[in-house]
C-alpha cells in the first residue's frame, strides 16, 4: 500500500498538542461512574497529565453491565476542564454524541475500536464533525486491518478536520495472551510510514488488560517513538465498574510516569546536524546498513533467478516444485550456519520459510 501524506493534509501535531514537544499524556477512568469518582480521580492526577480522559457512553459486550452514566456527566467534565484548566477527551459512538460534545464545549474526542471497525458509522460520525474544530483521536479497529484504520482517519480528515491523532490499542486475536489484545506493533509502524506527520499514541491499558503488563507495553511504545500515551486511571481501580483489572491507581500512574520520565521529554528523533562522535558514527553505520541491504536484495534476486531456472528444469523432467527431503536438508544446513553466525534459529527459520514460500509460488 502506498499512501502519500499529501493525500491526508494532516496538520503538525506539535502545533496543537497541549504537551508542546513532550510526549502527550492522557489519563483518567475507563468510565465516568459518579461525580465523586470523577472529581477525586481528576484531582489526584491532573498535575501529572496533559488531557483528562473519561468514557461517558460505553459500548459493553454484556447488556447487563454498566454502560456509563451518559449525558449528565458532560457537565461534570466541563467543570473539571474549568476548575483544573485541563482539556478533557471523551469517546463518541454516534453523531448525536458529537453534537452533545460540541454543545458542552468539549474539544477533544476519540473514536473507539468498535466504531472504527464499522466504516459506515465512522462516516456518519465524520459527517457530523464537518465544520467543527474538534481534535479527533482515532483508535485502531478491533481487527488488524490497516486499511480500515487508515480509512477511518481519511474519512475524518475528508470533512476538513486536520487535528487528528491515532491511538494504538491492540487487536482482537487468538494470539493475544498474556495480553487482552495483540499489539501487532508492525501495524502502527506501517501507519506511521504511510502518514509520517500523524501522531500516534499508545493505549497500553486496552492492550494489556492487566495492570502488571502496562509498563512493559509503555516501554515498547516509547522505544518506537510513539507521540504519547493514554492510560486508564481510577481513584480505586479494584472498585471500577468497567475494565477494573487494567486501570492504574493515581499512585501507580505517578510511579510509572516517574520511572519513564527521561523518555517523556521529547521526540526521540535523532538530530543529525548535531556535531558529536556518536551521531557521526550513526550516520556512517546507517550508510553501511543501506549498502548491506542493497547487497542482500541483490543476492535474494539472484537466488530467485536460480529458483526460476530450476522451476523450468523440473517441468521438463515432470517433477513437482516441492521436494520435501531437499527442503528439510536446506533448512537443517541453514540452521547450522545460523548457529555458527550467532543468529537466532527462530529468526533464520522464519526468514527461510518466507523465501521458500516465495520460491514455490515462482515455480
Ligand atoms: C476505552 O478507551 O475505554 C475503550 C472503550 O476503548 P476501545 O475502543 O479501545 O476498546
Ligand atoms: Mn476501558
mmCIF file of C-alpha atoms and ligand atoms in Angstrom:
data_model
loop_
_atom_site.group_PDB
_atom_site.id
_atom_site.type_symbol
_atom_site.label_atom_id
_atom_site.label_comp_id
_atom_site.label_asym_id
_atom_site.label_seq_id
_atom_site.Cartn_x
_atom_site.Cartn_y
_atom_site.Cartn_z
ATOM 1 C CA UNK A 1 0.000 0.000 0.000
ATOM 2 C CA UNK A 2 1.475 3.330 -0.843
ATOM 3 C CA UNK A 3 -0.035 6.484 0.548
ATOM 4 C CA UNK A 4 1.485 9.887 0.315
ATOM 5 C CA UNK A 5 0.924 12.167 3.223
ATOM 6 C CA UNK A 6 -0.270 14.962 0.941
ATOM 7 C CA UNK A 7 -3.448 12.923 0.422
ATOM 8 C CA UNK A 8 -4.238 13.418 4.085
ATOM 9 C CA UNK A 9 -3.500 17.055 4.789
ATOM 10 C CA UNK A 10 -2.799 16.283 8.424
ATOM 11 C CA UNK A 11 -1.692 19.211 10.495
ATOM 12 C CA UNK A 12 1.530 19.045 12.538
ATOM 13 C CA UNK A 13 0.849 17.546 15.951
ATOM 14 C CA UNK A 14 3.095 19.891 17.881
ATOM 15 C CA UNK A 15 1.157 22.910 16.698
ATOM 16 C CA UNK A 16 -1.977 21.765 18.519
ATOM 17 C CA UNK A 17 -0.688 19.482 21.218
ATOM 18 C CA UNK A 18 -1.207 20.710 24.766
ATOM 19 C CA UNK A 19 2.075 18.952 25.614
ATOM 20 C CA UNK A 20 4.292 21.013 23.314
ATOM 21 C CA UNK A 21 7.125 18.815 22.074
ATOM 22 C CA UNK A 22 6.859 16.449 25.036
ATOM 23 C CA UNK A 23 5.135 13.095 24.872
ATOM 24 C CA UNK A 24 1.390 13.632 25.319
ATOM 25 C CA UNK A 25 -0.003 12.042 28.469
ATOM 26 C CA UNK A 26 -3.732 11.340 28.617
ATOM 27 C CA UNK A 27 -5.178 9.580 31.657
ATOM 28 C CA UNK A 28 -8.451 9.164 33.506
ATOM 29 C CA UNK A 29 -11.025 6.491 34.212
ATOM 30 C CA UNK A 30 -12.366 3.995 31.709
ATOM 31 C CA UNK A 31 -15.882 5.272 32.567
ATOM 32 C CA UNK A 32 -17.454 8.108 34.455
ATOM 33 C CA UNK A 33 -19.230 6.332 37.315
ATOM 34 C CA UNK A 34 -20.243 9.148 39.637
ATOM 35 C CA UNK A 35 -19.487 12.805 40.252
ATOM 36 C CA UNK A 36 -17.405 11.840 43.276
ATOM 37 C CA UNK A 37 -15.358 9.165 41.482
ATOM 38 C CA UNK A 38 -14.714 11.552 38.590
ATOM 39 C CA UNK A 39 -13.600 14.534 40.685
ATOM 40 C CA UNK A 40 -11.468 12.537 43.083
ATOM 41 C CA UNK A 41 -9.673 10.829 40.174
ATOM 42 C CA UNK A 42 -9.156 14.133 38.376
ATOM 43 C CA UNK A 43 -7.888 15.880 41.489
ATOM 44 C CA UNK A 44 -5.277 13.179 42.049
ATOM 45 C CA UNK A 45 -3.829 13.107 38.541
ATOM 46 C CA UNK A 46 -4.298 16.433 36.737
ATOM 47 C CA UNK A 47 -0.847 17.692 37.731
ATOM 48 C CA UNK A 48 0.804 14.692 36.042
ATOM 49 C CA UNK A 49 -1.032 14.739 32.713
ATOM 50 C CA UNK A 50 -1.993 16.922 29.716
ATOM 51 C CA UNK A 51 -5.517 15.689 28.918
ATOM 52 C CA UNK A 52 -8.092 14.054 31.218
ATOM 53 C CA UNK A 53 -9.992 11.128 29.675
ATOM 54 C CA UNK A 54 -13.312 9.556 30.637
ATOM 55 C CA UNK A 55 -15.874 7.326 28.933
ATOM 56 C CA UNK A 56 -19.331 8.905 29.053
ATOM 57 C CA UNK A 57 -21.109 6.233 26.997
ATOM 58 C CA UNK A 58 -19.694 2.684 26.972
ATOM 59 C CA UNK A 59 -20.188 0.009 24.338
ATOM 60 C CA UNK A 60 -20.338 -3.123 26.513
ATOM 61 C CA UNK A 61 -20.362 -6.740 25.394
ATOM 62 C CA UNK A 62 -22.800 -7.863 28.099
ATOM 63 C CA UNK A 63 -26.059 -5.839 28.120
ATOM 64 C CA UNK A 64 -26.402 -6.290 31.876
ATOM 65 C CA UNK A 65 -23.164 -4.480 32.728
ATOM 66 C CA UNK A 66 -22.551 -0.821 33.459
ATOM 67 C CA UNK A 67 -22.822 1.306 30.293
ATOM 68 C CA UNK A 68 -21.760 4.730 31.552
ATOM 69 C CA UNK A 69 -23.842 7.497 33.099
ATOM 70 C CA UNK A 70 -24.268 9.362 29.810
ATOM 71 C CA UNK A 71 -25.131 12.970 29.109
ATOM 72 C CA UNK A 72 -25.288 14.309 32.676
ATOM 73 C CA UNK A 73 -21.575 13.632 33.143
ATOM 74 C CA UNK A 74 -20.681 16.115 30.388
ATOM 75 C CA UNK A 75 -21.442 18.916 32.859
ATOM 76 C CA UNK A 76 -19.025 17.426 35.404
ATOM 77 C CA UNK A 77 -16.326 17.081 32.752
ATOM 78 C CA UNK A 78 -16.802 20.698 31.723
ATOM 79 C CA UNK A 79 -16.327 21.675 35.353
ATOM 80 C CA UNK A 80 -13.114 19.650 35.583
ATOM 81 C CA UNK A 81 -11.862 21.436 32.488
ATOM 82 C CA UNK A 82 -12.579 24.815 34.095
ATOM 83 C CA UNK A 83 -11.511 24.053 37.671
ATOM 84 C CA UNK A 84 -8.207 22.431 36.733
ATOM 85 C CA UNK A 85 -7.580 24.200 33.442
ATOM 86 C CA UNK A 86 -7.060 20.911 31.631
ATOM 87 C CA UNK A 87 -8.732 19.708 28.417
ATOM 88 C CA UNK A 88 -10.894 16.597 28.581
ATOM 89 C CA UNK A 89 -11.360 13.893 25.975
ATOM 90 C CA UNK A 90 -14.384 11.597 25.631
ATOM 91 C CA UNK A 91 -15.376 8.778 23.304
ATOM 92 C CA UNK A 92 -18.170 9.404 20.809
ATOM 93 C CA UNK A 93 -20.111 6.467 19.402
ATOM 94 C CA UNK A 94 -22.678 8.292 17.266
ATOM 95 C CA UNK A 95 -23.374 11.631 15.535
ATOM 96 C CA UNK A 96 -25.633 12.503 18.466
ATOM 97 C CA UNK A 97 -22.692 12.134 20.884
ATOM 98 C CA UNK A 98 -20.698 14.517 18.674
ATOM 99 C CA UNK A 99 -23.486 17.058 18.922
ATOM 100 C CA UNK A 100 -23.617 16.719 22.709
ATOM 101 C CA UNK A 101 -19.838 17.048 22.948
ATOM 102 C CA UNK A 102 -19.904 20.242 20.869
ATOM 103 C CA UNK A 103 -22.891 21.654 22.810
ATOM 104 C CA UNK A 104 -20.944 21.136 26.042
ATOM 105 C CA UNK A 105 -17.779 22.778 24.772
ATOM 106 C CA UNK A 106 -15.700 19.563 24.696
ATOM 107 C CA UNK A 107 -12.684 19.999 22.403
ATOM 108 C CA UNK A 108 -11.192 16.501 22.212
ATOM 109 C CA UNK A 109 -12.966 13.299 21.221
ATOM 110 C CA UNK A 110 -11.912 9.787 20.304
ATOM 111 C CA UNK A 111 -13.477 7.109 18.119
ATOM 112 C CA UNK A 112 -13.269 3.663 19.720
ATOM 113 C CA UNK A 113 -12.205 0.345 18.238
ATOM 114 C CA UNK A 114 -15.839 -0.783 17.898
ATOM 115 C CA UNK A 115 -16.598 2.335 15.874
ATOM 116 C CA UNK A 116 -13.620 2.349 13.509
ATOM 117 C CA UNK A 117 -14.318 -1.284 12.629
ATOM 118 C CA UNK A 118 -17.585 -0.006 11.096
ATOM 119 C CA UNK A 119 -16.833 2.261 8.146
ATOM 120 C CA UNK A 120 -20.479 3.292 7.686
ATOM 121 C CA UNK A 121 -20.772 4.520 11.288
ATOM 122 C CA UNK A 122 -17.357 6.181 11.076
ATOM 123 C CA UNK A 123 -18.591 8.025 8.002
ATOM 124 C CA UNK A 124 -21.769 9.176 9.775
ATOM 125 C CA UNK A 125 -19.709 10.442 12.709
ATOM 126 C CA UNK A 126 -17.299 12.136 10.293
ATOM 127 C CA UNK A 127 -20.199 13.951 8.585
ATOM 128 C CA UNK A 128 -21.392 15.200 11.971
ATOM 129 C CA UNK A 129 -17.916 16.640 12.620
ATOM 130 C CA UNK A 130 -17.966 18.767 9.498
ATOM 131 C CA UNK A 131 -17.316 22.436 10.284
ATOM 132 C CA UNK A 132 -16.280 21.766 13.885
ATOM 133 C CA UNK A 133 -12.917 22.463 15.431
ATOM 134 C CA UNK A 134 -12.738 19.206 17.403
ATOM 135 C CA UNK A 135 -9.435 17.400 17.782
ATOM 136 C CA UNK A 136 -10.097 13.789 16.876
ATOM 137 C CA UNK A 137 -8.215 10.707 18.067
ATOM 138 C CA UNK A 138 -8.856 7.581 16.032
ATOM 139 C CA UNK A 139 -8.356 4.200 17.691
ATOM 140 C CA UNK A 140 -7.361 1.239 15.579
ATOM 141 C CA UNK A 141 -10.289 -1.007 14.609
ATOM 142 C CA UNK A 142 -10.793 -4.263 16.559
ATOM 143 C CA UNK A 143 -9.473 -6.267 13.607
ATOM 144 C CA UNK A 144 -5.861 -5.984 12.403
ATOM 145 C CA UNK A 145 -6.741 -4.264 9.132
ATOM 146 C CA UNK A 146 -4.576 -1.230 8.433
ATOM 147 C CA UNK A 147 -6.800 -0.097 5.548
ATOM 148 C CA UNK A 148 -9.763 0.241 7.900
ATOM 149 C CA UNK A 149 -7.657 2.314 10.334
ATOM 150 C CA UNK A 150 -6.314 4.498 7.539
ATOM 151 C CA UNK A 151 -9.799 4.709 6.048
ATOM 152 C CA UNK A 152 -11.252 5.971 9.346
ATOM 153 C CA UNK A 153 -8.542 8.639 9.570
ATOM 154 C CA UNK A 154 -9.151 9.598 5.967
ATOM 155 C CA UNK A 155 -12.926 9.820 6.497
ATOM 156 C CA UNK A 156 -12.433 12.224 9.431
ATOM 157 C CA UNK A 157 -9.874 14.238 7.502
ATOM 158 C CA UNK A 158 -12.120 14.463 4.414
ATOM 159 C CA UNK A 159 -14.696 16.613 6.203
ATOM 160 C CA UNK A 160 -11.998 19.191 6.964
ATOM 161 C CA UNK A 161 -10.687 18.003 10.348
ATOM 162 C CA UNK A 162 -6.884 18.351 10.366
ATOM 163 C CA UNK A 163 -6.184 17.940 14.055
ATOM 164 C CA UNK A 164 -6.093 14.160 14.085
ATOM 165 C CA UNK A 165 -4.059 11.605 16.010
ATOM 166 C CA UNK A 166 -4.178 7.819 16.008
ATOM 167 C CA UNK A 167 -4.431 5.598 19.087
ATOM 168 C CA UNK A 168 -2.931 2.129 19.042
ATOM 169 C CA UNK A 169 -4.944 -0.102 21.430
ATOM 170 C CA UNK A 170 -4.091 -3.530 20.027
ATOM 171 C CA UNK A 171 -6.188 -6.023 18.073
ATOM 172 C CA UNK A 172 -8.622 -8.793 18.970
ATOM 173 C CA UNK A 173 -6.778 -12.032 18.374
ATOM 174 C CA UNK A 174 -6.481 -15.642 19.456
ATOM 175 C CA UNK A 175 -2.759 -14.919 19.965
ATOM 176 C CA UNK A 176 -3.275 -12.040 22.395
ATOM 177 C CA UNK A 177 -2.275 -13.938 25.583
ATOM 178 C CA UNK A 178 -0.994 -12.923 28.076
ATOM 179 C CA UNK A 179 -2.388 -9.567 26.956
ATOM 180 C CA UNK A 180 -6.022 -8.707 26.308
ATOM 181 C CA UNK A 181 -5.338 -7.525 22.761
ATOM 182 C CA UNK A 182 -2.417 -8.391 20.497
ATOM 183 C CA UNK A 183 -0.252 -5.314 19.908
ATOM 184 C CA UNK A 184 0.953 -6.299 16.376
ATOM 185 C CA UNK A 185 3.453 -3.401 16.504
ATOM 186 C CA UNK A 186 4.023 -3.637 12.730
ATOM 187 C CA UNK A 187 0.637 -2.064 12.097
ATOM 188 C CA UNK A 188 1.133 1.265 13.894
ATOM 189 C CA UNK A 189 4.619 1.372 12.348
ATOM 190 C CA UNK A 190 3.110 0.899 8.876
ATOM 191 C CA UNK A 191 0.574 3.611 9.664
ATOM 192 C CA UNK A 192 3.408 5.939 10.658
ATOM 193 C CA UNK A 193 5.192 5.193 7.376
ATOM 194 C CA UNK A 194 2.001 5.954 5.427
ATOM 195 C CA UNK A 195 1.380 9.297 7.183
ATOM 196 C CA UNK A 196 4.668 10.379 8.817
ATOM 197 C CA UNK A 197 3.222 13.578 10.262
ATOM 198 C CA UNK A 198 0.352 11.754 12.018
ATOM 199 C CA UNK A 199 0.959 11.493 15.761
ATOM 200 C CA UNK A 200 0.322 8.000 17.111
ATOM 201 C CA UNK A 201 -0.174 7.458 20.802
ATOM 202 C CA UNK A 202 -0.347 4.133 22.598
ATOM 203 C CA UNK A 203 -3.172 2.942 24.844
ATOM 204 C CA UNK A 204 -1.321 0.306 26.888
ATOM 205 C CA UNK A 205 -4.385 -0.285 29.093
ATOM 206 C CA UNK A 206 -6.519 -1.948 26.414
ATOM 207 C CA UNK A 207 -3.549 -3.852 25.014
ATOM 208 C CA UNK A 208 -2.537 -5.130 28.461
ATOM 209 C CA UNK A 209 -5.899 -5.903 30.042
ATOM 210 C CA UNK A 210 -3.978 -6.311 33.306
ATOM 211 C CA UNK A 211 -2.144 -3.655 35.321
ATOM 212 C CA UNK A 212 1.051 -5.715 35.601
ATOM 213 C CA UNK A 213 1.705 -5.633 31.840
ATOM 214 C CA UNK A 214 1.232 -1.894 31.348
ATOM 215 C CA UNK A 215 4.799 -0.768 31.995
ATOM 216 C CA UNK A 216 6.245 -3.291 29.545
ATOM 217 C CA UNK A 217 3.927 -2.047 26.790
ATOM 218 C CA UNK A 218 4.617 1.594 27.619
ATOM 219 C CA UNK A 219 8.370 0.996 27.319
ATOM 220 C CA UNK A 220 7.944 -0.724 23.979
ATOM 221 C CA UNK A 221 5.805 2.160 22.649
ATOM 222 C CA UNK A 222 8.385 4.711 23.806
ATOM 223 C CA UNK A 223 11.198 2.732 22.203
ATOM 224 C CA UNK A 224 9.234 3.036 18.950
ATOM 225 C CA UNK A 225 8.960 6.805 19.471
ATOM 226 C CA UNK A 226 5.185 6.969 19.873
ATOM 227 C CA UNK A 227 3.963 10.528 20.452
ATOM 228 C CA UNK A 228 2.210 9.833 23.731
ATOM 229 C CA UNK A 229 0.195 7.538 25.969
ATOM 230 C CA UNK A 230 -3.416 7.142 27.057
ATOM 231 C CA UNK A 231 -3.567 5.285 30.364
ATOM 232 C CA UNK A 232 -6.759 4.338 32.192
ATOM 233 C CA UNK A 233 -6.583 5.552 35.794
ATOM 234 C CA UNK A 234 -9.208 5.239 38.539
ATOM 235 C CA UNK A 235 -9.258 6.515 42.099
ATOM 236 C CA UNK A 236 -9.984 2.959 43.362
ATOM 237 C CA UNK A 237 -9.355 0.575 40.443
ATOM 238 C CA UNK A 238 -10.467 -2.532 42.313
ATOM 239 C CA UNK A 239 -13.966 -0.973 42.609
ATOM 240 C CA UNK A 240 -14.196 0.194 38.973
ATOM 241 C CA UNK A 241 -17.429 -0.625 37.142
ATOM 242 C CA UNK A 242 -15.609 -1.303 33.860
ATOM 243 C CA UNK A 243 -12.104 -2.547 32.994
ATOM 244 C CA UNK A 244 -11.124 -2.873 36.653
ATOM 245 C CA UNK A 245 -8.153 -5.180 36.088
ATOM 246 C CA UNK A 246 -6.316 -2.772 33.812
ATOM 247 C CA UNK A 247 -6.829 0.612 35.486
ATOM 248 C CA UNK A 248 -3.998 2.132 37.470
ATOM 249 C CA UNK A 249 -4.408 3.992 40.734
ATOM 250 C CA UNK A 250 -3.229 7.637 40.731
ATOM 251 C CA UNK A 251 -0.193 6.473 42.678
ATOM 252 C CA UNK A 252 0.654 3.736 40.166
ATOM 253 C CA UNK A 253 0.320 6.290 37.370
ATOM 254 C CA UNK A 254 2.681 8.718 39.087
ATOM 255 C CA UNK A 255 5.246 5.978 39.737
ATOM 256 C CA UNK A 256 5.053 4.809 36.144
ATOM 257 C CA UNK A 257 5.471 8.334 34.756
ATOM 258 C CA UNK A 258 8.408 8.929 37.108
ATOM 259 C CA UNK A 259 10.115 5.748 36.057
ATOM 260 C CA UNK A 260 9.911 6.680 32.365
ATOM 261 C CA UNK A 261 10.395 10.423 32.820
ATOM 262 C CA UNK A 262 13.602 10.603 30.795
ATOM 263 C CA UNK A 263 11.786 9.200 27.743
ATOM 264 C CA UNK A 264 8.910 11.665 28.003
ATOM 265 C CA UNK A 265 10.872 14.836 27.393
ATOM 266 C CA UNK A 266 10.660 14.986 23.634
ATOM 267 C CA UNK A 267 10.593 13.038 20.470
ATOM 268 C CA UNK A 268 13.422 10.547 20.153
ATOM 269 C CA UNK A 269 14.239 11.552 16.603
ATOM 270 C CA UNK A 270 17.988 11.984 16.296
ATOM 271 C CA UNK A 271 19.085 15.462 15.287
ATOM 272 C CA UNK A 272 21.501 14.606 12.517
ATOM 273 C CA UNK A 273 23.026 18.080 12.490
ATOM 274 C CA UNK A 274 24.336 17.591 15.988
ATOM 275 C CA UNK A 275 28.124 17.565 15.895
ATOM 276 C CA UNK A 276 29.135 14.775 18.218
ATOM 277 C CA UNK A 277 31.014 11.496 17.742
ATOM 278 C CA UNK A 278 28.072 9.219 18.447
ATOM 279 C CA UNK A 279 25.929 10.999 15.853
ATOM 280 C CA UNK A 280 28.735 10.894 13.248
ATOM 281 C CA UNK A 281 29.112 7.175 13.851
ATOM 282 C CA UNK A 282 25.369 6.621 13.496
ATOM 283 C CA UNK A 283 25.432 8.400 10.126
ATOM 284 C CA UNK A 284 28.256 6.117 8.927
ATOM 285 C CA UNK A 285 26.617 2.970 10.265
ATOM 286 C CA UNK A 286 23.393 3.910 8.521
ATOM 287 C CA UNK A 287 25.317 4.209 5.234
ATOM 288 C CA UNK A 288 26.761 0.769 5.885
ATOM 289 C CA UNK A 289 23.282 -0.638 6.540
ATOM 290 C CA UNK A 290 21.954 0.947 3.333
ATOM 291 C CA UNK A 291 24.676 -0.721 1.332
ATOM 292 C CA UNK A 292 24.302 -4.082 3.089
ATOM 293 C CA UNK A 293 20.556 -4.028 2.423
ATOM 294 C CA UNK A 294 21.189 -3.330 -1.260
ATOM 295 C CA UNK A 295 23.598 -6.294 -1.388
ATOM 296 C CA UNK A 296 21.160 -8.508 0.475
ATOM 297 C CA UNK A 297 18.344 -7.743 -2.003
ATOM 298 C CA UNK A 298 20.703 -8.289 -4.956
ATOM 299 C CA UNK A 299 21.614 -11.719 -3.555
ATOM 300 C CA UNK A 300 17.964 -12.597 -2.952
ATOM 301 C CA UNK A 301 17.169 -11.645 -6.525
ATOM 302 C CA UNK A 302 19.989 -13.908 -7.794
ATOM 303 C CA UNK A 303 18.616 -16.713 -5.635
ATOM 304 C CA UNK A 304 15.164 -16.323 -7.195
ATOM 305 C CA UNK A 305 16.690 -16.379 -10.680
ATOM 306 C CA UNK A 306 18.272 -19.735 -9.861
ATOM 307 C CA UNK A 307 14.949 -20.933 -8.406
ATOM 308 C CA UNK A 308 13.093 -19.974 -11.589
ATOM 309 C CA UNK A 309 15.606 -21.821 -13.712
ATOM 310 C CA UNK A 310 15.187 -24.924 -11.555
ATOM 311 C CA UNK A 311 11.425 -24.497 -11.939
ATOM 312 C CA UNK A 312 11.754 -24.747 -15.744
ATOM 313 C CA UNK A 313 14.002 -27.801 -15.473
ATOM 314 C CA UNK A 314 11.582 -29.512 -13.052
ATOM 315 C CA UNK A 315 8.802 -29.032 -15.615
ATOM 316 C CA UNK A 316 10.998 -30.592 -18.318
ATOM 317 C CA UNK A 317 11.578 -33.677 -16.198
ATOM 318 C CA UNK A 318 7.970 -33.634 -14.991
ATOM 319 C CA UNK A 319 8.523 -33.350 -11.241
ATOM 320 C CA UNK A 320 6.741 -31.243 -8.597
ATOM 321 C CA UNK A 321 8.088 -27.901 -7.277
ATOM 322 C CA UNK A 322 8.028 -29.034 -3.619
ATOM 323 C CA UNK A 323 10.685 -31.611 -2.798
ATOM 324 C CA UNK A 324 10.275 -32.222 0.924
ATOM 325 C CA UNK A 325 13.537 -34.063 1.534
ATOM 326 C CA UNK A 326 15.586 -31.369 -0.241
ATOM 327 C CA UNK A 327 13.773 -28.656 1.751
ATOM 328 C CA UNK A 328 14.486 -30.411 5.069
ATOM 329 C CA UNK A 329 18.166 -30.637 4.141
ATOM 330 C CA UNK A 330 18.252 -26.955 3.201
ATOM 331 C CA UNK A 331 16.655 -25.911 6.486
ATOM 332 C CA UNK A 332 18.979 -28.122 8.546
ATOM 333 C CA UNK A 333 22.024 -26.664 6.822
ATOM 334 C CA UNK A 334 20.822 -23.042 7.153
ATOM 335 C CA UNK A 335 20.173 -23.518 10.873
ATOM 336 C CA UNK A 336 23.720 -24.830 11.261
ATOM 337 C CA UNK A 337 25.000 -21.695 9.537
ATOM 338 C CA UNK A 338 22.731 -19.593 11.749
ATOM 339 C CA UNK A 339 24.299 -21.162 14.840
ATOM 340 C CA UNK A 340 27.824 -20.512 13.595
ATOM 341 C CA UNK A 341 26.960 -16.872 12.870
ATOM 342 C CA UNK A 342 25.233 -16.375 16.213
ATOM 343 C CA UNK A 343 21.843 -15.736 14.575
ATOM 344 C CA UNK A 344 18.691 -16.938 16.296
ATOM 345 C CA UNK A 345 17.386 -20.222 14.856
ATOM 346 C CA UNK A 346 13.837 -18.978 15.160
ATOM 347 C CA UNK A 347 14.650 -15.913 13.054
ATOM 348 C CA UNK A 348 16.508 -17.842 10.340
ATOM 349 C CA UNK A 349 13.752 -20.438 10.188
ATOM 350 C CA UNK A 350 11.137 -17.712 9.659
ATOM 351 C CA UNK A 351 13.295 -15.980 7.054
ATOM 352 C CA UNK A 352 13.902 -19.204 5.117
ATOM 353 C CA UNK A 353 10.204 -20.039 5.221
ATOM 354 C CA UNK A 354 9.316 -16.667 3.702
ATOM 355 C CA UNK A 355 11.925 -17.171 0.974
ATOM 356 C CA UNK A 356 10.790 -20.740 0.334
ATOM 357 C CA UNK A 357 7.146 -19.682 0.140
ATOM 358 C CA UNK A 358 8.012 -17.049 -2.478
ATOM 359 C CA UNK A 359 10.202 -19.552 -4.360
ATOM 360 C CA UNK A 360 7.388 -22.106 -4.555
ATOM 361 C CA UNK A 361 4.985 -19.520 -5.895
ATOM 362 C CA UNK A 362 7.559 -18.609 -8.583
ATOM 363 C CA UNK A 363 7.930 -22.261 -9.620
HETATM 364 C C1 LIG B 1 -11.889 2.874 26.157
HETATM 365 O O1 LIG B 1 -10.906 3.572 25.866
HETATM 366 O O2 LIG B 1 -12.413 2.857 27.273
HETATM 367 C C2 LIG B 1 -12.422 1.948 25.134
HETATM 368 C C3 LIG B 1 -13.656 1.522 25.145
HETATM 369 O O3 LIG B 1 -11.500 1.577 24.270
HETATM 370 P P1 LIG B 1 -11.501 0.649 22.963
HETATM 371 O O4 LIG B 1 -12.368 1.311 21.954
HETATM 372 O O5 LIG B 1 -10.060 0.684 22.626
HETATM 373 O O6 LIG B 1 -11.973 -0.721 23.369
HETATM 374 MN MN1 LIG B 2 -11.769 0.863 29.054
#
